[in-house]
Short mmCIF file of C-alpha atoms in Angstrom, two decimals:
data_model
loop_
_atom_site.label_atom_id
_atom_site.label_comp_id
_atom_site.label_asym_id
_atom_site.label_seq_id
_atom_site.Cartn_x
_atom_site.Cartn_y
_atom_site.Cartn_z
CA ASP G 175 21.95 -1.08 -1.62
CA ALA G 176 19.34 -2.96 -0.12
CA GLY G 177 16.16 -2.55 -1.04
CA ILE G 178 12.58 -3.62 -4.42
CA THR G 179 13.02 -1.91 -7.46
CA GLN G 180 10.31 -1.69 -10.40
CA SER G 181 10.32 -1.16 -14.20
CA PRO G 182 9.70 0.45 -16.20
CA ARG G 183 8.76 3.64 -14.41
CA TYR G 184 5.97 4.29 -16.75
CA LYS G 185 5.10 2.77 -19.76
CA ILE G 186 2.30 2.75 -22.21
CA THR G 187 1.30 0.32 -24.25
CA GLU G 188 -1.68 -0.77 -27.02
CA THR G 189 -4.43 -2.85 -25.88
CA GLY G 190 -4.05 -6.79 -26.79
CA ARG G 191 -0.20 -6.70 -26.30
CA GLN G 192 1.80 -8.40 -23.86
CA VAL G 193 3.19 -6.76 -21.06
CA THR G 194 5.60 -7.42 -18.26
CA LEU G 195 6.25 -5.94 -15.40
CA MET G 196 9.91 -6.50 -13.08
CA CYS G 197 10.21 -6.17 -9.18
CA HIS G 198 13.06 -7.00 -7.96
CA GLN G 199 14.30 -7.17 -3.79
CA THR G 200 18.11 -7.83 -2.17
CA TRP G 201 16.10 -8.23 1.34
CA SER G 202 15.95 -12.08 0.89
CA HIS G 203 12.03 -11.20 1.86
CA SER G 204 9.75 -15.02 1.34
CA TYR G 205 6.83 -12.62 1.32
CA MET G 206 5.77 -10.50 -2.11
CA PHE G 207 2.85 -8.59 -3.77
CA TRP G 208 1.51 -6.97 -6.64
CA TYR G 209 -0.26 -4.31 -5.97
CA ARG G 210 -3.25 -1.98 -8.54
CA GLN G 211 -3.63 1.19 -7.03
CA ASP G 212 -6.25 3.33 -8.69
CA LEU G 213 -8.98 5.94 -7.67
CA GLY G 214 -11.08 5.40 -5.59
CA HIS G 215 -10.04 2.43 -4.78
CA GLY G 216 -7.17 2.29 -2.48
CA LEU G 217 -4.42 -0.57 -3.13
CA ARG G 218 -5.61 -4.12 -3.86
CA LEU G 219 -3.93 -6.72 -4.27
CA ILE G 220 -3.68 -8.43 -7.47
CA TYR G 221 -0.58 -11.47 -6.84
CA TYR G 222 0.67 -13.24 -3.86
CA SER G 223 4.55 -15.16 -2.88
CA ALA G 224 4.93 -16.78 0.00
CA ALA G 225 7.77 -18.07 -1.76
CA ALA G 226 9.92 -19.30 -4.58
CA ASP G 227 7.36 -20.89 -6.95
CA ILE G 228 4.58 -20.76 -4.98
CA THR G 229 2.00 -17.89 -5.98
CA ASP G 230 -1.57 -17.23 -5.47
CA LYS G 231 -4.24 -14.73 -6.22
CA GLY G 232 -5.30 -11.80 -4.61
CA GLU G 233 -8.59 -9.68 -4.90
CA VAL G 234 -7.77 -8.33 -8.69
CA PRO G 235 -6.49 -11.34 -10.50
CA ASP G 236 -8.33 -12.12 -14.37
CA GLY G 237 -5.88 -10.83 -16.70
CA TYR G 238 -2.43 -11.17 -14.80
CA VAL G 239 0.53 -14.08 -14.76
CA VAL G 240 2.66 -14.15 -12.18
CA SER G 241 5.70 -16.14 -11.66
CA ARG G 242 8.54 -16.50 -9.42
CA SER G 243 11.34 -19.26 -10.09
CA LYS G 244 13.81 -17.23 -8.03
CA THR G 245 13.32 -15.58 -4.31
CA GLU G 246 14.19 -11.99 -5.18
CA ASN G 247 12.35 -11.74 -9.26
CA PHE G 248 7.86 -11.09 -8.78
CA PRO G 249 7.82 -9.90 -12.55
CA LEU G 250 3.88 -9.52 -13.87
CA THR G 251 2.66 -10.10 -16.74
CA LEU G 252 -0.51 -8.09 -18.95
CA GLU G 253 -1.28 -11.35 -20.57
CA SER G 254 -3.50 -8.87 -23.39
CA ALA G 255 -3.48 -6.03 -22.63
CA THR G 256 -7.05 -3.55 -21.90
CA ARG G 257 -7.50 0.14 -20.94
CA SER G 258 -8.87 -1.01 -18.23
CA GLN G 259 -5.88 -2.49 -16.05
CA THR G 260 -4.22 0.61 -16.89
CA SER G 261 -3.41 1.98 -12.73
CA VAL G 262 -0.30 2.42 -10.99
CA TYR G 263 1.40 -0.95 -10.26
CA PHE G 264 3.16 -1.25 -7.02
CA CYS G 265 5.41 -4.60 -5.97
CA ALA G 266 6.30 -4.83 -2.54
CA SER G 267 7.52 -7.08 -0.38
CA GLN G 268 7.31 -7.56 3.43
CA GLY G 269 8.68 -9.03 6.33
CA THR G 270 7.73 -6.93 9.43
CA GLU G 271 5.94 -4.40 7.10
CA ALA G 272 5.41 -3.97 3.24
CA PHE G 273 8.39 -2.31 1.74
CA PHE G 274 6.97 -0.99 -1.97
CA GLY G 275 8.42 -1.06 -4.91
CA GLN G 276 8.73 3.04 -6.81
CA GLY G 277 5.83 1.92 -8.64
CA THR G 278 5.22 1.30 -12.31
CA ARG G 279 2.90 3.93 -14.44
CA LEU G 280 0.72 1.31 -16.70
CA THR G 281 -0.98 3.80 -20.13
CA VAL G 282 -3.23 1.18 -21.97
CA VAL G 283 -4.55 2.87 -24.61
CA GLY A 77 -15.53 -10.22 3.24
CA GLN A 78 -13.11 -8.37 6.09
CA GLN A 79 -12.51 -4.66 5.09
CA VAL A 80 -11.19 -2.18 6.70
CA MET A 81 -12.76 1.38 6.32
CA GLN A 82 -10.59 5.03 6.80
CA ILE A 83 -12.25 8.13 7.58
CA PRO A 84 -12.05 11.39 6.24
CA GLN A 85 -11.56 9.89 2.46
CA TYR A 86 -10.25 14.05 1.75
CA GLN A 87 -9.24 16.61 5.36
CA HIS A 88 -7.59 19.86 3.37
CA VAL A 89 -6.31 22.07 6.51
CA GLN A 90 -4.41 25.50 7.31
CA GLU A 91 -0.96 24.67 8.26
CA GLY A 92 -0.68 24.46 11.88
CA GLU A 93 -4.34 22.62 12.05
CA ASP A 94 -4.09 19.52 13.96
CA PHE A 95 -5.40 16.33 11.66
CA THR A 96 -6.84 13.20 11.79
CA THR A 97 -7.94 9.98 10.58
CA TYR A 98 -9.83 6.70 11.78
CA CYS A 99 -8.82 3.36 10.22
CA ASN A 100 -11.61 0.88 11.39
CA SER A 101 -12.40 -2.74 9.98
CA SER A 102 -14.23 -5.05 10.09
CA THR A 103 -12.67 -8.10 12.92
CA THR A 104 -10.05 -7.82 15.40
CA LEU A 105 -6.48 -7.07 14.10
CA SER A 106 -3.05 -9.11 15.86
CA ASN A 107 -1.57 -5.66 14.84
CA ILE A 108 -2.37 -2.23 12.79
CA GLN A 109 0.66 -0.67 10.52
CA TRP A 110 0.42 2.79 8.88
CA TYR A 111 1.77 3.76 6.04
CA LYS A 112 2.13 7.44 3.99
CA GLN A 113 2.08 8.42 0.52
CA ARG A 114 3.42 11.61 -0.99
CA PRO A 115 1.71 12.15 -4.68
CA GLY A 116 3.67 11.02 -6.98
CA GLY A 117 5.03 8.84 -4.62
CA HIS A 118 5.13 5.63 -2.88
CA PRO A 119 3.37 4.20 0.24
CA VAL A 120 5.99 4.34 3.02
CA PHE A 121 6.04 2.09 6.59
CA LEU A 122 5.24 4.26 8.99
CA ILE A 123 4.38 2.17 12.17
CA GLN A 124 3.23 -0.46 13.38
CA LEU A 125 0.98 -1.22 16.66
CA VAL A 126 0.47 -4.81 18.33
CA LYS A 127 -1.42 -3.73 21.54
CA SER A 128 -5.40 -3.14 22.93
CA GLY A 129 -5.20 0.22 23.47
CA GLU A 130 -1.42 1.04 22.79
CA VAL A 131 0.11 5.05 21.79
CA LYS A 132 2.88 5.49 19.95
CA LYS A 133 4.55 8.82 19.10
CA GLN A 134 6.64 10.01 16.25
CA LYS A 135 6.97 13.25 16.88
CA ARG A 136 3.83 15.26 15.98
CA LEU A 137 1.61 12.14 15.16
CA THR A 138 -0.20 10.16 17.86
CA PHE A 139 -1.31 6.40 16.94
CA GLN A 140 -3.82 4.88 18.62
CA PHE A 141 -4.88 1.03 18.27
CA GLY A 142 -8.20 0.28 20.41
CA GLU A 143 -8.82 -1.90 22.72
CA ALA A 144 -10.61 -3.74 21.05
CA LYS A 145 -8.72 -3.58 18.17
CA LYS A 146 -10.67 -2.76 15.45
CA ASN A 147 -10.09 0.42 15.18
CA SER A 148 -6.84 2.88 15.47
CA SER A 149 -5.87 6.48 14.95
CA LEU A 150 -3.43 8.75 13.45
CA HIS A 151 -3.54 12.00 14.97
CA ILE A 152 -1.12 14.93 13.62
CA THR A 153 -0.76 18.76 16.01
CA ALA A 154 0.46 20.95 14.02
CA THR A 155 0.46 20.07 10.50
CA GLN A 156 3.00 21.32 8.29
CA THR A 157 2.66 21.51 4.18
CA THR A 158 5.58 17.73 4.13
CA ASP A 159 2.86 15.71 6.41
CA VAL A 160 0.61 16.24 2.58
CA GLY A 161 -0.44 12.64 1.00
CA THR A 162 -2.68 10.05 1.47
CA TYR A 163 -2.09 8.18 4.88
CA PHE A 164 -3.65 4.59 4.64
CA CYS A 165 -4.07 1.85 7.66
CA ALA A 166 -3.61 -1.95 7.08
CA GLY A 167 -4.44 -4.96 9.41
CA PRO A 168 -3.76 -8.85 8.59
CA ARG A 169 -5.75 -10.66 6.46
CA ASP A 170 -7.93 -13.03 7.22
CA SER A 171 -5.08 -13.18 9.73
CA SER A 172 -2.58 -13.81 7.72
CA TYR A 173 0.63 -12.64 6.84
CA LYS A 174 -0.88 -10.31 3.48
CA LEU A 175 -2.36 -7.18 4.29
CA ILE A 176 -4.99 -5.45 3.23
CA PHE A 177 -5.41 -2.38 3.12
CA GLY A 178 -7.48 1.10 4.21
CA SER A 179 -8.91 3.18 1.29
CA GLY A 180 -6.95 5.58 2.52
CA THR A 181 -7.42 10.24 3.52
CA ARG A 182 -5.71 11.76 1.43
CA LEU A 183 -4.07 15.32 3.33
CA LEU A 184 -3.88 19.04 2.16
CA VAL A 185 -2.14 21.17 3.19
CA ARG A 186 -2.58 25.15 2.95
CA PRO A 187 0.46 27.04 3.79
#
């Protein structure tokens, strides 16, 4: 089935650990995005990608790294997790409109 | 920088009452999109408006795009408990393919 999937759905990690959130889409959309959603801040863009091997920073990129070696995958890595990165993370792929994954609820303790 | 604001932040209504959320952009938008996020869920696309002054309806939902293409509204007639969620507007960021989202309006409906 066509869609966009994120994994894991829930993650608890310790401060200082590296964490990778996975995102996979089956539409072959060129554009993919990572957002974080926090109370009072809505959806904030972390990183985005216009195509394989093309990525760029969004509003809040500090502490995050992305890669896009294949069109369908867009993993987000927290290099050294901090408590301020506790959030809900959404991956999205975009044609005319954005299609969001189910989200990853990340807690950094 | 470019901003997209939504008001109100929260709205608590009695089932059957109407509801409206307003979206205002600091810049002219080529189009505006609306999304709905149910509690615990992810944003889901509702509609896109492109033309100045455009009005579109989806059952009890009416979407408008302002004449100046800087504001938009979503009106729900006779709310139902299934309308509960957060409604976001979004427009192209800096005229690019990236979207900038409004802060959202959270709708709560008392049965």
